[in-house]
XYZ file of C-alpha atoms in Angstrom:
739
model
C 66.071 73.352 98.353
C 67.370 74.299 101.685
C 66.237 72.733 105.005
C 63.829 75.099 106.862
C 62.588 73.289 109.664
C 63.076 74.553 113.238
C 65.781 72.079 113.999
C 67.747 73.380 111.019
C 67.146 77.030 112.247
C 68.072 76.193 115.646
C 71.390 74.460 114.658
C 72.418 77.612 112.440
C 71.812 79.801 115.451
C 73.255 77.633 118.084
C 76.096 79.202 120.419
C 75.456 82.868 119.273
C 75.163 85.161 121.965
C 72.336 87.797 122.373
C 74.271 90.480 120.504
C 75.440 88.163 117.728
C 71.844 86.577 117.403
C 70.248 90.103 117.051
C 72.747 90.896 114.118
C 72.323 87.683 112.342
C 68.576 87.781 112.542
C 68.112 91.598 111.901
C 65.162 92.346 109.483
C 66.262 92.725 105.827
C 67.196 96.294 105.898
C 70.445 98.256 106.129
C 72.247 98.246 109.351
C 75.802 98.768 110.989
C 77.322 96.031 113.413
C 79.894 97.551 115.559
C 82.021 94.613 116.053
C 84.820 94.892 118.685
C 88.089 93.092 118.672
C 87.536 89.323 119.159
C 83.749 89.507 119.195
C 83.223 86.930 116.385
C 82.520 89.281 113.469
C 83.377 86.572 110.785
C 81.085 84.188 112.466
C 78.448 86.735 112.411
C 78.803 87.768 108.686
C 78.691 84.088 107.493
C 75.913 83.166 109.612
C 73.947 86.199 108.400
C 74.389 84.920 104.866
C 73.346 81.500 105.775
C 70.348 82.853 107.661
C 69.150 84.811 104.715
C 69.552 82.039 102.448
C 67.917 79.404 104.622
C 64.824 81.731 105.284
C 64.452 82.447 101.536
C 65.019 86.092 101.967
C 67.944 85.943 99.444
C 69.412 83.344 97.048
C 73.066 82.943 96.068
C 72.508 85.283 93.011
C 71.125 88.173 95.146
C 74.050 88.366 97.661
C 77.204 90.298 97.519
C 79.789 89.899 100.147
C 82.803 92.007 100.353
C 86.047 91.558 102.104
C 89.502 93.314 102.290
C 91.608 90.268 101.916
C 91.552 87.066 100.075
C 92.232 85.271 103.165
C 88.988 86.555 104.733
C 87.138 85.780 101.593
C 88.395 82.109 101.606
C 87.639 81.902 105.337
C 83.882 82.966 104.741
C 83.629 80.479 101.814
C 84.977 77.567 103.945
C 82.458 78.441 106.830
C 79.629 78.961 104.494
C 80.321 75.655 102.833
C 80.258 73.814 106.220
C 76.974 75.416 107.163
C 74.921 74.950 103.962
C 75.074 72.798 100.748
C 75.317 75.899 98.279
C 76.893 76.660 95.155
C 79.455 79.317 96.288
C 80.659 79.862 92.675
C 77.453 81.582 91.843
C 77.762 83.938 94.768
C 79.580 87.307 94.391
C 82.029 86.976 97.390
C 85.417 88.417 97.358
C 87.506 91.477 97.859
C 86.843 94.767 96.250
C 89.469 94.400 93.643
C 88.489 90.799 92.996
C 84.794 91.618 92.513
C 85.621 94.796 90.319
C 87.819 92.577 88.216
C 84.858 89.963 87.960
C 82.565 92.934 86.828
C 84.942 94.281 84.175
C 85.477 90.790 82.750
C 81.766 90.639 82.128
C 81.499 94.047 80.949
C 84.822 94.826 79.136
C 83.050 96.339 76.090
C 81.334 99.048 78.287
C 84.683 99.598 79.953
C 86.448 100.192 76.645
C 88.809 97.289 77.350
C 89.908 94.392 75.208
C 88.565 91.053 76.354
C 92.066 89.958 77.190
C 92.848 92.956 79.291
C 95.751 92.223 81.958
C 96.145 93.443 85.443
C 99.376 95.129 86.386
C 100.697 94.255 89.985
C 102.671 96.769 91.852
C 106.123 95.937 90.116
C 104.707 95.901 86.630
C 103.090 99.257 87.100
C 106.446 100.590 88.323
C 108.071 99.281 85.319
C 105.682 100.758 83.056
C 106.101 104.161 84.636
C 109.889 103.894 84.441
C 109.711 102.903 80.638
C 107.193 105.967 80.198
C 109.409 108.497 81.978
C 112.249 107.326 79.795
C 110.169 107.799 76.546
C 109.029 111.435 77.907
C 112.850 112.070 78.495
C 112.224 112.947 82.060
C 115.074 111.797 84.349
C 114.266 109.868 87.379
C 116.217 112.424 89.487
C 113.725 114.901 88.587
C 110.607 112.610 89.018
C 110.987 109.519 90.986
C 108.996 106.768 89.640
C 107.494 105.595 92.918
C 106.557 109.355 93.688
C 104.602 109.373 90.437
C 102.973 105.815 90.961
C 101.862 107.124 94.437
C 100.357 110.116 92.895
C 98.385 108.271 90.308
C 97.130 105.516 92.680
C 96.030 108.350 95.196
C 94.107 110.264 92.362
C 92.319 107.223 91.285
C 91.302 106.220 94.840
C 89.791 109.522 95.273
C 87.936 109.041 91.893
C 89.816 111.560 89.980
C 91.021 111.299 86.335
C 93.991 113.563 85.035
C 91.670 115.816 83.062
C 89.901 116.848 86.376
C 92.976 117.875 88.179
C 94.322 121.560 88.534
C 97.922 122.300 88.755
C 98.817 125.065 91.461
C 102.586 124.614 90.673
C 104.954 123.344 87.975
C 105.777 120.219 89.970
C 101.979 119.318 90.115
C 101.550 120.258 86.513
C 104.163 117.780 85.554
C 102.665 114.839 87.686
C 99.352 115.481 86.062
C 100.891 115.437 82.554
C 102.492 112.230 83.261
C 99.275 110.850 84.802
C 97.491 111.718 81.412
C 100.194 109.933 79.491
C 100.146 107.033 81.840
C 96.280 106.595 81.142
C 96.948 106.666 77.308
C 99.472 103.949 77.610
C 97.396 101.809 79.725
C 94.454 102.072 77.466
C 96.674 101.477 74.242
C 98.332 98.433 75.743
C 95.066 96.951 77.289
C 96.276 96.902 80.782
C 94.704 98.047 84.212
C 96.511 98.620 87.682
C 94.726 97.639 90.870
C 93.325 101.368 91.520
C 91.947 101.346 88.015
C 89.845 98.302 88.630
C 87.922 100.060 91.175
C 87.674 103.318 89.450
C 86.754 101.968 85.986
C 83.964 99.877 87.612
C 82.461 102.866 89.471
C 82.680 104.951 86.343
C 80.570 102.403 84.299
C 78.047 101.926 86.914
C 77.757 105.632 87.256
C 77.411 106.465 83.535
C 75.371 103.398 82.485
C 71.757 103.673 83.821
C 70.750 100.185 82.334
C 73.748 98.279 83.825
C 73.412 100.115 87.169
C 69.642 99.384 87.543
C 70.444 95.609 86.484
C 72.780 95.199 89.568
C 70.720 97.260 91.834
C 67.783 94.784 91.070
C 69.882 91.905 91.452
C 71.781 92.334 94.593
C 69.152 92.904 97.485
C 71.932 92.095 100.253
C 75.290 93.690 100.248
C 77.491 92.627 103.137
C 80.830 94.450 103.951
C 83.650 93.122 106.203
C 86.160 95.863 107.915
C 83.849 98.634 106.802
C 86.045 101.156 108.693
C 88.691 100.534 106.195
C 86.772 101.813 103.166
C 87.912 104.734 101.299
C 85.983 107.427 99.495
C 85.772 105.577 96.169
C 84.762 102.213 97.656
C 81.840 103.597 99.635
C 80.797 105.431 96.627
C 80.882 102.156 94.619
C 78.809 100.330 97.434
C 76.163 103.036 97.402
C 75.783 102.931 93.566
C 75.251 99.175 93.750
C 72.738 99.375 96.783
C 70.544 102.116 95.091
C 67.357 102.716 96.953
C 66.408 99.093 97.811
C 69.312 96.862 98.783
C 70.098 96.451 102.355
C 73.802 96.937 103.260
C 74.924 94.898 106.191
C 78.230 96.731 107.246
C 80.498 95.151 109.874
C 83.195 97.322 111.381
C 84.913 98.809 114.326
C 85.699 102.602 114.368
C 88.255 101.893 117.186
C 90.200 99.761 114.667
C 90.515 102.204 111.892
C 94.277 102.488 111.426
C 94.843 102.883 107.687
C 94.312 106.529 107.082
C 97.520 106.631 105.357
C 96.135 104.284 102.652
C 93.072 106.430 102.306
C 90.662 104.758 104.658
C 87.969 107.045 105.954
C 86.375 106.119 109.325
C 83.748 108.972 108.697
C 82.190 106.454 106.140
C 80.545 104.695 109.215
C 78.776 107.853 110.309
C 77.800 108.618 106.689
C 76.328 105.188 106.322
C 74.248 105.592 109.325
C 73.071 108.951 108.138
C 72.562 108.149 104.411
C 70.841 104.621 105.030
C 68.833 105.915 107.936
C 70.370 103.550 110.545
C 69.131 104.749 114.005
C 71.570 102.618 116.180
C 74.324 100.225 115.388
C 74.118 96.773 116.652
C 77.048 96.397 119.052
C 79.097 93.247 119.582
C 80.938 93.799 122.864
C 81.563 90.360 124.219
C 85.286 89.517 123.502
C 86.095 85.783 122.950
C 90.004 86.323 122.763
C 91.451 88.153 125.661
C 91.262 87.804 129.426
C 89.763 90.555 131.545
C 92.608 92.709 132.393
C 93.958 93.030 129.002
C 90.319 94.189 127.797
C 90.121 96.515 130.632
C 93.355 98.199 129.560
C 91.999 98.396 125.895
C 88.939 99.893 127.152
C 90.691 102.577 129.301
C 92.869 103.664 126.593
C 90.396 104.124 123.782
C 87.867 105.894 125.776
C 90.133 108.904 125.635
C 89.263 109.172 121.929
C 86.495 111.563 120.904
C 83.763 111.172 118.233
C 83.546 107.291 118.804
C 80.393 105.454 117.976
C 81.122 103.893 121.494
C 81.377 100.367 122.813
C 82.973 98.691 125.851
C 84.465 95.197 125.489
C 83.653 92.540 128.197
C 84.443 88.840 128.587
C 83.274 85.919 130.544
C 86.765 84.787 130.777
C 88.901 85.081 133.815
C 90.677 88.440 134.723
C 94.136 86.726 133.962
C 97.466 88.235 134.800
C 98.265 91.906 135.131
C 99.963 93.497 132.271
C 103.826 93.318 132.762
C 105.440 96.726 132.364
C 109.274 97.285 132.194
C 110.930 100.783 131.978
C 114.305 99.468 130.771
C 117.379 101.709 131.096
C 118.148 101.371 127.347
C 116.908 99.565 124.210
C 119.544 96.744 124.719
C 118.226 96.005 128.116
C 114.637 96.123 126.739
C 115.372 93.775 124.048
C 117.190 91.493 126.472
C 114.310 91.404 128.755
C 111.911 90.402 125.781
C 114.349 87.553 124.916
C 114.438 86.322 128.425
C 110.892 86.353 129.027
C 110.188 84.544 125.665
C 112.696 81.792 126.641
C 110.912 81.567 130.097
C 107.654 81.133 128.368
C 109.020 78.554 126.087
C 110.219 76.720 129.139
C 106.736 76.789 130.690
C 105.258 75.205 127.559
C 104.308 78.116 125.545
C 104.688 77.738 121.787
C 107.205 80.206 120.187
C 104.599 80.811 117.233
C 102.147 82.140 119.859
C 104.488 84.875 120.986
C 104.535 88.083 119.153
C 106.802 91.224 119.554
C 105.021 94.348 118.335
C 106.631 97.706 117.528
C 105.517 100.993 115.977
C 108.060 101.195 113.195
C 110.154 98.657 111.482
C 113.519 100.183 112.450
C 112.895 99.114 116.128
C 113.385 95.359 115.094
C 117.064 95.648 114.654
C 118.002 95.450 118.491
C 115.414 92.849 119.078
C 116.530 90.682 116.250
C 120.279 90.942 117.482
C 119.328 89.635 120.891
C 117.211 86.882 119.429
C 119.876 86.097 117.041
C 122.487 85.850 119.847
C 120.262 83.803 121.985
C 119.679 81.489 119.043
C 115.819 81.776 119.147
C 114.149 81.315 115.823
C 112.262 84.158 114.709
C 110.057 85.581 111.685
C 109.408 88.881 110.493
C 105.657 88.930 109.710
C 104.575 90.910 106.696
C 108.189 92.407 106.063
C 111.911 91.719 105.880
C 114.616 91.342 108.427
C 116.694 94.241 109.230
C 119.531 93.355 107.074
C 117.356 92.177 104.086
C 115.575 95.548 103.828
C 116.103 97.479 100.628
C 117.718 100.743 101.958
C 120.023 98.714 104.377
C 121.232 96.552 101.506
C 122.023 99.730 99.200
C 123.936 101.175 102.118
C 125.940 97.993 102.883
C 126.585 97.717 98.930
C 128.352 100.906 99.231
C 130.308 99.836 102.218
C 131.279 96.656 100.347
C 132.664 98.875 97.383
C 134.540 100.900 99.995
C 136.786 97.937 100.905
C 136.598 96.089 97.659
C 135.712 98.188 94.562
C 135.927 94.888 92.458
C 132.632 93.560 94.171
C 130.628 93.454 90.771
C 127.187 92.560 92.456
C 127.510 95.575 94.886
C 128.461 97.999 92.019
C 125.554 96.782 89.951
C 123.013 97.427 92.760
C 124.129 100.955 93.512
C 125.764 102.497 90.414
C 122.416 104.092 89.682
C 120.824 104.232 93.085
C 119.952 106.858 93.979
C 119.286 107.526 90.380
C 122.118 109.553 89.010
C 121.360 109.350 85.213
C 123.509 106.256 84.511
C 120.982 104.205 82.328
C 120.810 100.598 81.392
C 122.576 101.003 78.002
C 125.694 102.578 79.907
C 125.767 99.824 82.395
C 125.549 97.389 79.512
C 128.625 98.997 77.974
C 130.476 98.752 81.213
C 129.684 95.114 81.375
C 130.765 94.550 77.904
C 134.076 96.470 78.360
C 134.732 94.524 81.609
C 134.269 91.198 79.902
C 136.254 92.161 76.810
C 139.290 93.113 78.851
C 138.869 90.580 81.802
C 138.666 93.225 84.427
C 136.019 94.029 87.123
C 133.175 96.509 86.515
C 134.747 99.127 88.639
C 137.922 98.928 86.536
C 135.877 99.161 83.277
C 133.926 102.104 84.791
C 137.160 103.876 85.732
C 138.259 103.795 82.128
C 134.790 104.912 80.792
C 134.832 107.738 83.421
C 137.243 109.851 81.776
C 134.558 110.004 78.819
C 131.357 109.873 80.679
C 130.830 112.584 83.264
C 128.035 110.803 85.249
C 130.244 107.561 85.387
C 133.212 109.618 86.401
C 131.308 111.175 89.254
C 130.346 107.709 90.600
C 133.986 106.252 90.372
C 135.146 109.580 92.283
C 132.265 108.832 94.950
C 133.618 105.341 95.511
C 137.353 106.372 95.295
C 136.364 108.981 98.115
C 134.960 106.097 100.230
C 137.985 103.886 99.911
C 140.157 106.660 101.122
C 138.351 106.816 104.399
C 139.028 103.173 105.169
C 141.483 103.135 107.910
C 141.310 106.860 108.599
C 137.705 107.098 109.917
C 135.603 104.914 112.306
C 132.986 102.559 110.877
C 130.103 104.723 112.131
C 131.504 107.863 110.350
C 132.226 106.075 107.108
C 128.424 104.856 107.068
C 127.227 108.305 107.801
C 129.411 109.802 104.791
C 128.081 107.051 102.738
C 124.409 108.096 103.516
C 125.254 111.710 102.946
C 127.645 111.610 99.942
C 125.723 108.815 97.845
C 122.555 110.775 98.417
C 120.756 107.803 99.735
C 119.382 109.297 102.862
C 118.186 112.383 100.923
C 116.550 110.358 98.320
C 114.307 108.424 100.849
C 113.733 111.555 102.898
C 112.462 113.539 99.842
C 109.760 110.747 98.777
C 106.135 111.843 99.279
C 105.143 108.275 100.324
C 105.274 107.872 104.174
C 106.519 104.269 103.879
C 109.422 105.418 101.667
C 110.322 108.325 104.019
C 110.192 105.684 106.954
C 113.192 104.073 105.219
C 115.334 106.756 106.726
C 114.564 105.221 110.215
C 116.297 101.963 109.127
C 119.267 103.867 107.931
C 119.490 105.682 111.208
C 119.362 102.314 112.922
C 122.205 101.076 110.678
C 124.430 103.830 112.023
C 123.426 102.817 115.679
C 124.429 99.050 114.765
C 127.924 100.308 113.634
C 128.329 102.405 116.848
C 127.565 99.346 119.067
C 129.610 96.758 117.061
C 132.732 95.324 118.232
C 134.823 93.568 115.559
C 136.417 91.340 118.431
C 133.188 89.972 119.471
C 132.078 88.892 116.063
C 132.883 85.397 114.605
C 134.629 86.936 111.677
C 138.313 85.669 111.365
C 141.008 87.051 109.143
C 144.941 86.822 108.865
C 145.661 90.409 107.300
C 148.407 90.249 104.825
C 148.908 93.865 104.268
C 147.868 97.320 105.735
C 144.674 97.549 103.677
C 143.381 94.220 104.979
C 144.086 95.342 108.470
C 142.399 98.716 107.879
C 139.365 96.975 106.289
C 138.948 94.359 109.133
C 136.439 96.230 111.229
C 134.121 96.806 108.126
C 134.628 93.273 106.800
C 133.728 91.860 110.282
C 130.614 94.189 110.265
C 129.658 93.008 106.923
C 130.123 89.383 107.773
C 128.062 89.811 110.908
C 125.152 91.435 108.855
C 125.040 88.480 106.527
C 124.921 86.096 109.310
C 122.118 87.778 111.216
C 120.319 88.079 107.879
C 120.635 84.306 107.135
C 120.677 82.430 110.299
C 117.927 81.721 112.770
C 115.566 81.595 109.822
C 112.525 79.539 110.912
C 112.191 76.609 108.471
C 108.689 75.794 107.246
C 106.696 74.339 110.053
C 109.245 75.380 112.760
C 108.068 77.265 115.735
C 109.367 80.930 115.724
C 108.862 84.178 117.531
C 106.795 86.445 115.381
C 108.087 90.018 115.022
C 106.000 92.676 113.209
C 104.749 96.228 113.175
C 101.326 96.917 115.022
C 99.852 97.686 111.373
C 100.954 94.082 110.309
C 99.386 92.603 113.507
C 95.959 93.780 112.557
C 93.560 90.765 112.341
C 96.126 88.362 114.140
C 95.983 87.088 117.832
C 98.611 85.511 119.927
C 98.879 83.928 123.429
C 101.552 86.399 124.559
C 102.413 89.846 123.179
C 105.368 92.226 123.847
C 104.536 95.707 123.028
C 107.807 97.433 122.805
C 109.113 100.995 122.436
C 106.246 102.637 124.259
C 107.834 106.056 124.655
C 106.390 109.381 124.007
C 107.344 110.554 120.490
C 107.852 106.973 119.268
C 104.280 105.654 120.061
C 102.473 107.863 119.502
C 104.800 108.956 116.884
C 106.018 112.380 116.819
C 104.726 112.978 113.359
C 101.199 112.050 114.351
C 101.116 114.663 117.045
C 101.350 117.367 114.380
C 98.470 115.906 112.012
C 94.904 116.674 112.466
C 93.403 113.390 113.810
C 96.837 111.831 114.118
C 96.728 111.366 117.865
C 93.482 109.661 117.742
C 94.670 107.181 115.180
C 97.629 106.623 117.011
C 95.472 105.666 120.114
C 93.379 103.304 117.783
C 96.606 101.695 116.834
C 97.608 101.098 120.657
C 93.994 99.643 121.051
C 94.723 97.140 118.202
C 98.135 96.327 119.650
C 96.597 95.524 123.165
C 93.822 93.449 121.804
C 96.116 91.123 119.909
C 96.938 89.407 123.257
C 95.003 86.438 124.493
C 96.571 85.493 127.813
C 99.618 87.752 128.648
C 100.583 91.292 127.730
C 103.905 92.668 128.223
C 104.598 96.559 127.613
C 108.117 97.997 127.724
C 110.031 101.225 127.023
C 113.681 102.480 126.990
C 114.709 105.448 129.045
C 117.568 105.909 126.605
C 117.960 105.074 123.025
C 120.918 105.855 120.483
C 119.734 108.117 117.753
C 121.860 109.687 115.085
C 124.854 108.475 117.184
C 123.754 110.321 120.235
C 121.950 109.286 123.302
C 118.453 110.402 123.699
C 116.180 110.320 126.724
C 112.721 109.413 126.726
C 109.579 109.571 128.892
C 106.886 106.880 128.950
C 104.075 106.969 126.291
C 100.857 108.796 127.298
C 99.109 105.760 126.258
C 100.743 103.610 129.130
C 99.769 106.382 131.564
C 96.045 105.993 130.365
C 96.112 102.406 131.541
C 94.910 102.162 135.192
C 97.779 101.327 137.570
C 95.790 98.487 139.197
C 96.091 96.621 135.791
C 99.951 96.885 135.734
C 102.611 94.865 137.381
C 105.575 97.254 137.211
C 108.788 95.256 136.960
C 110.987 98.466 136.834
C 111.519 98.814 140.452
C 113.284 95.318 140.653
C 115.505 96.366 137.794
C 116.508 99.816 139.379
C 119.624 98.571 141.038
C 120.697 96.733 138.028
C 119.955 99.803 135.667
C 122.374 102.101 137.712
C 124.934 99.537 138.727
C 125.422 97.576 135.361
C 128.097 95.470 136.913
C 129.677 95.539 133.404
C 126.812 93.271 132.171
C 125.878 95.637 129.227
C 128.969 94.489 127.530
C 127.177 91.376 126.537
C 124.376 93.779 124.965
C 126.873 95.488 122.721
C 127.219 98.767 124.853
C 130.189 100.570 123.880
C 132.789 100.508 126.582
C 133.047 104.314 126.780
C 129.389 104.465 127.535
C 129.657 101.887 130.364
C 132.512 103.800 132.022
C 130.771 107.110 131.912
C 127.644 105.560 133.301
C 129.248 103.926 136.232
C 130.964 107.504 137.098
C 127.849 109.360 136.691
C 127.325 112.573 138.542
C 125.172 113.167 141.464
C 123.057 116.203 141.496
C 121.431 116.595 144.929
C 120.666 112.817 144.820
C 119.446 112.748 141.261
C 121.233 111.542 138.131
C 120.701 112.263 134.270
C 118.177 109.599 133.146
C 116.474 109.233 136.299
C 112.495 108.839 136.177
C 110.622 111.148 138.463
C 107.107 112.141 139.339
C 105.860 115.650 140.035
C 102.401 116.400 141.520
C 101.322 118.521 138.754
C 103.380 117.557 135.631
C 103.333 113.789 136.218
C 106.185 111.338 135.208
C 109.202 112.724 133.553
C 112.943 111.925 132.916
C 116.032 114.208 133.825
C 117.673 115.091 130.512
C 119.939 117.857 132.075
C 121.063 119.250 135.541
C 123.147 122.026 136.975
C 124.582 121.709 140.376
C 123.709 124.636 142.853
C 125.364 123.497 145.898
C 122.523 122.763 148.406
C 120.118 121.847 145.421
C 120.153 121.268 141.723
C 118.434 122.870 138.730
C 117.035 119.892 136.890
C 115.763 119.936 133.198
C 112.953 117.367 133.139
C 111.127 116.197 130.018
C 107.565 115.546 131.061
C 106.163 114.214 127.466
C 102.878 115.743 127.165
C 103.497 118.679 129.551
C 106.777 119.604 127.937
C 110.263 120.253 129.389
C 110.606 122.033 132.638
C 113.360 123.384 134.798
C 112.850 122.742 138.533
C 114.853 123.290 141.650
C 115.315 120.038 143.389
C 114.878 121.731 146.884
C 111.380 122.923 146.252
C 109.809 120.596 143.494
C 108.976 117.871 145.720
C 109.915 115.133 143.165
C 109.320 111.584 143.777
C 112.057 109.189 142.446
C 110.700 106.146 140.579
């Protein structure tokens, strides 16, 4: 029995605001709770469950609560346990995959599975696919295992089996054929992948009337967290379980829907309202996380999106500091600014683990990591790897290691068949056996085998070609040739998964690191004994520095550390101070998103998420210049920054202007090449303007000068105005304002 007296009811509903109270005590029918960032949605969800139980509207057997992460499920369990003395084991509370797994364990016969069926994690699934392709005599060069895995999972998440797919071209026909064979193998071996858990559960419920009616009668309340992240199949599964009578209590925020690339469909929210006859959503608009200025900035940005369900966050907290904005001269100055401010915050008593640096793509972390490393400030990469620990970077460095030392067995084993070049496991085992028998390195054994095996011979020729470049070409050129000649860059570029394609950005950033690296500034010491060692010194110093940056400044368990992460990884987290870096047009919003339908709106939602991660202080920064592909590129400020009212911003750029153009040689400490410093100090004047200057035009807004031609009494300026495009203006008539 649960307590049901008035005092008990009052204590359960204590400290809820009016909006939260309306949601928790909503009549037992379907509703959508539009929960803004930091509005207490988890509290509302758990209190709703407790309220239903306490008032006898449901029991632990008639409630299903669905979350997206195990962390969220455990948090709900902990809070519920503190509210009421209930047996949580009897309640169906967990993630989509977790609940489907529970369902299949109970109904394995209906699912056509053995009672002892096993779940394949991502690595297990990939291994099975590789084994299958080998059995089918399909080379990995022809069909990459990860591409096939992505295809299979995408079809399952859309509720599609191989037999229901059409093949418009030979490549798709092969994918479908492999998908069909994969299904047979999984069924024969009694294994299911994550996507199969969901699809198999849906298929059983859809086909088995008796089973479906049982669960529809059992669950009269279905509560769903992060509803904006549901995909097509998840929503269909929820509808099957709900039937005509269950009440769906969906909590979500269309302004935080940022996982379209994973199949999330923000349109499910509108569909829910229409199909379950919900007239108006309940809006949770009071924010308990951020100060007023931060919320005002978030509201100002997101209101530019169309087709929103609409809400406006507010807070009873103080207005707080203005948002600090810096337009840095380049990415090194931007990174140094972040490090200096983080150190100042630490001196003022702010905890390092409450300071986060966010960026749009992983490749942006390298320069920031380098500056933190040099400043000896501990940092952690949240939800990812440090720059020099990333798969694609380690592959490129393995080739570089072989260029200076072909007898490096570990490096050879890493890349002898990556990218896939048809050198199978058996061939590698033969090379290892020959090396051990003759007491030589793997490369020497490969050289001997290369005369008989064409594919091994081609690999040996590749490494010999790289060795010849040592001492002849500069480090960046050697690295560029490695990416091109090995096929590493092309391999990632040709992948269908966006996450795999984005690895090329890290390879580009590795080239940048090589451009900026100065062997004499590293801690690497060596007394060359011959010409080869002297030629190899810059490469060895670079490799040594990469290892140090990868291994040092690693925060120990329990040690405070600055948190570095992508904006996507920051979803659901919050920090006292947030640095939002790389706020340039084409970077955030990303250039790719501008060409996709709905892409810009999703990028703006991502910006909204980034802003609302900050509790007390928010920094936004951009770099006017970045090195890309070995060349300097000029940038304009992101449109999202321009959407923030100026009254909310404290612009630090003006105080930096003299420093930006004078330099005083200080950029040497940031790793800027000497030649760049000299050319900057002697930069040419075009009617009072310089390349890289930020200017404002009455019609086109803020832009950056990317080219100029002297016309005597004036200059023809080529200016990138971001959204407004590139314009050529005469300095004498354009009435430009220098910023």
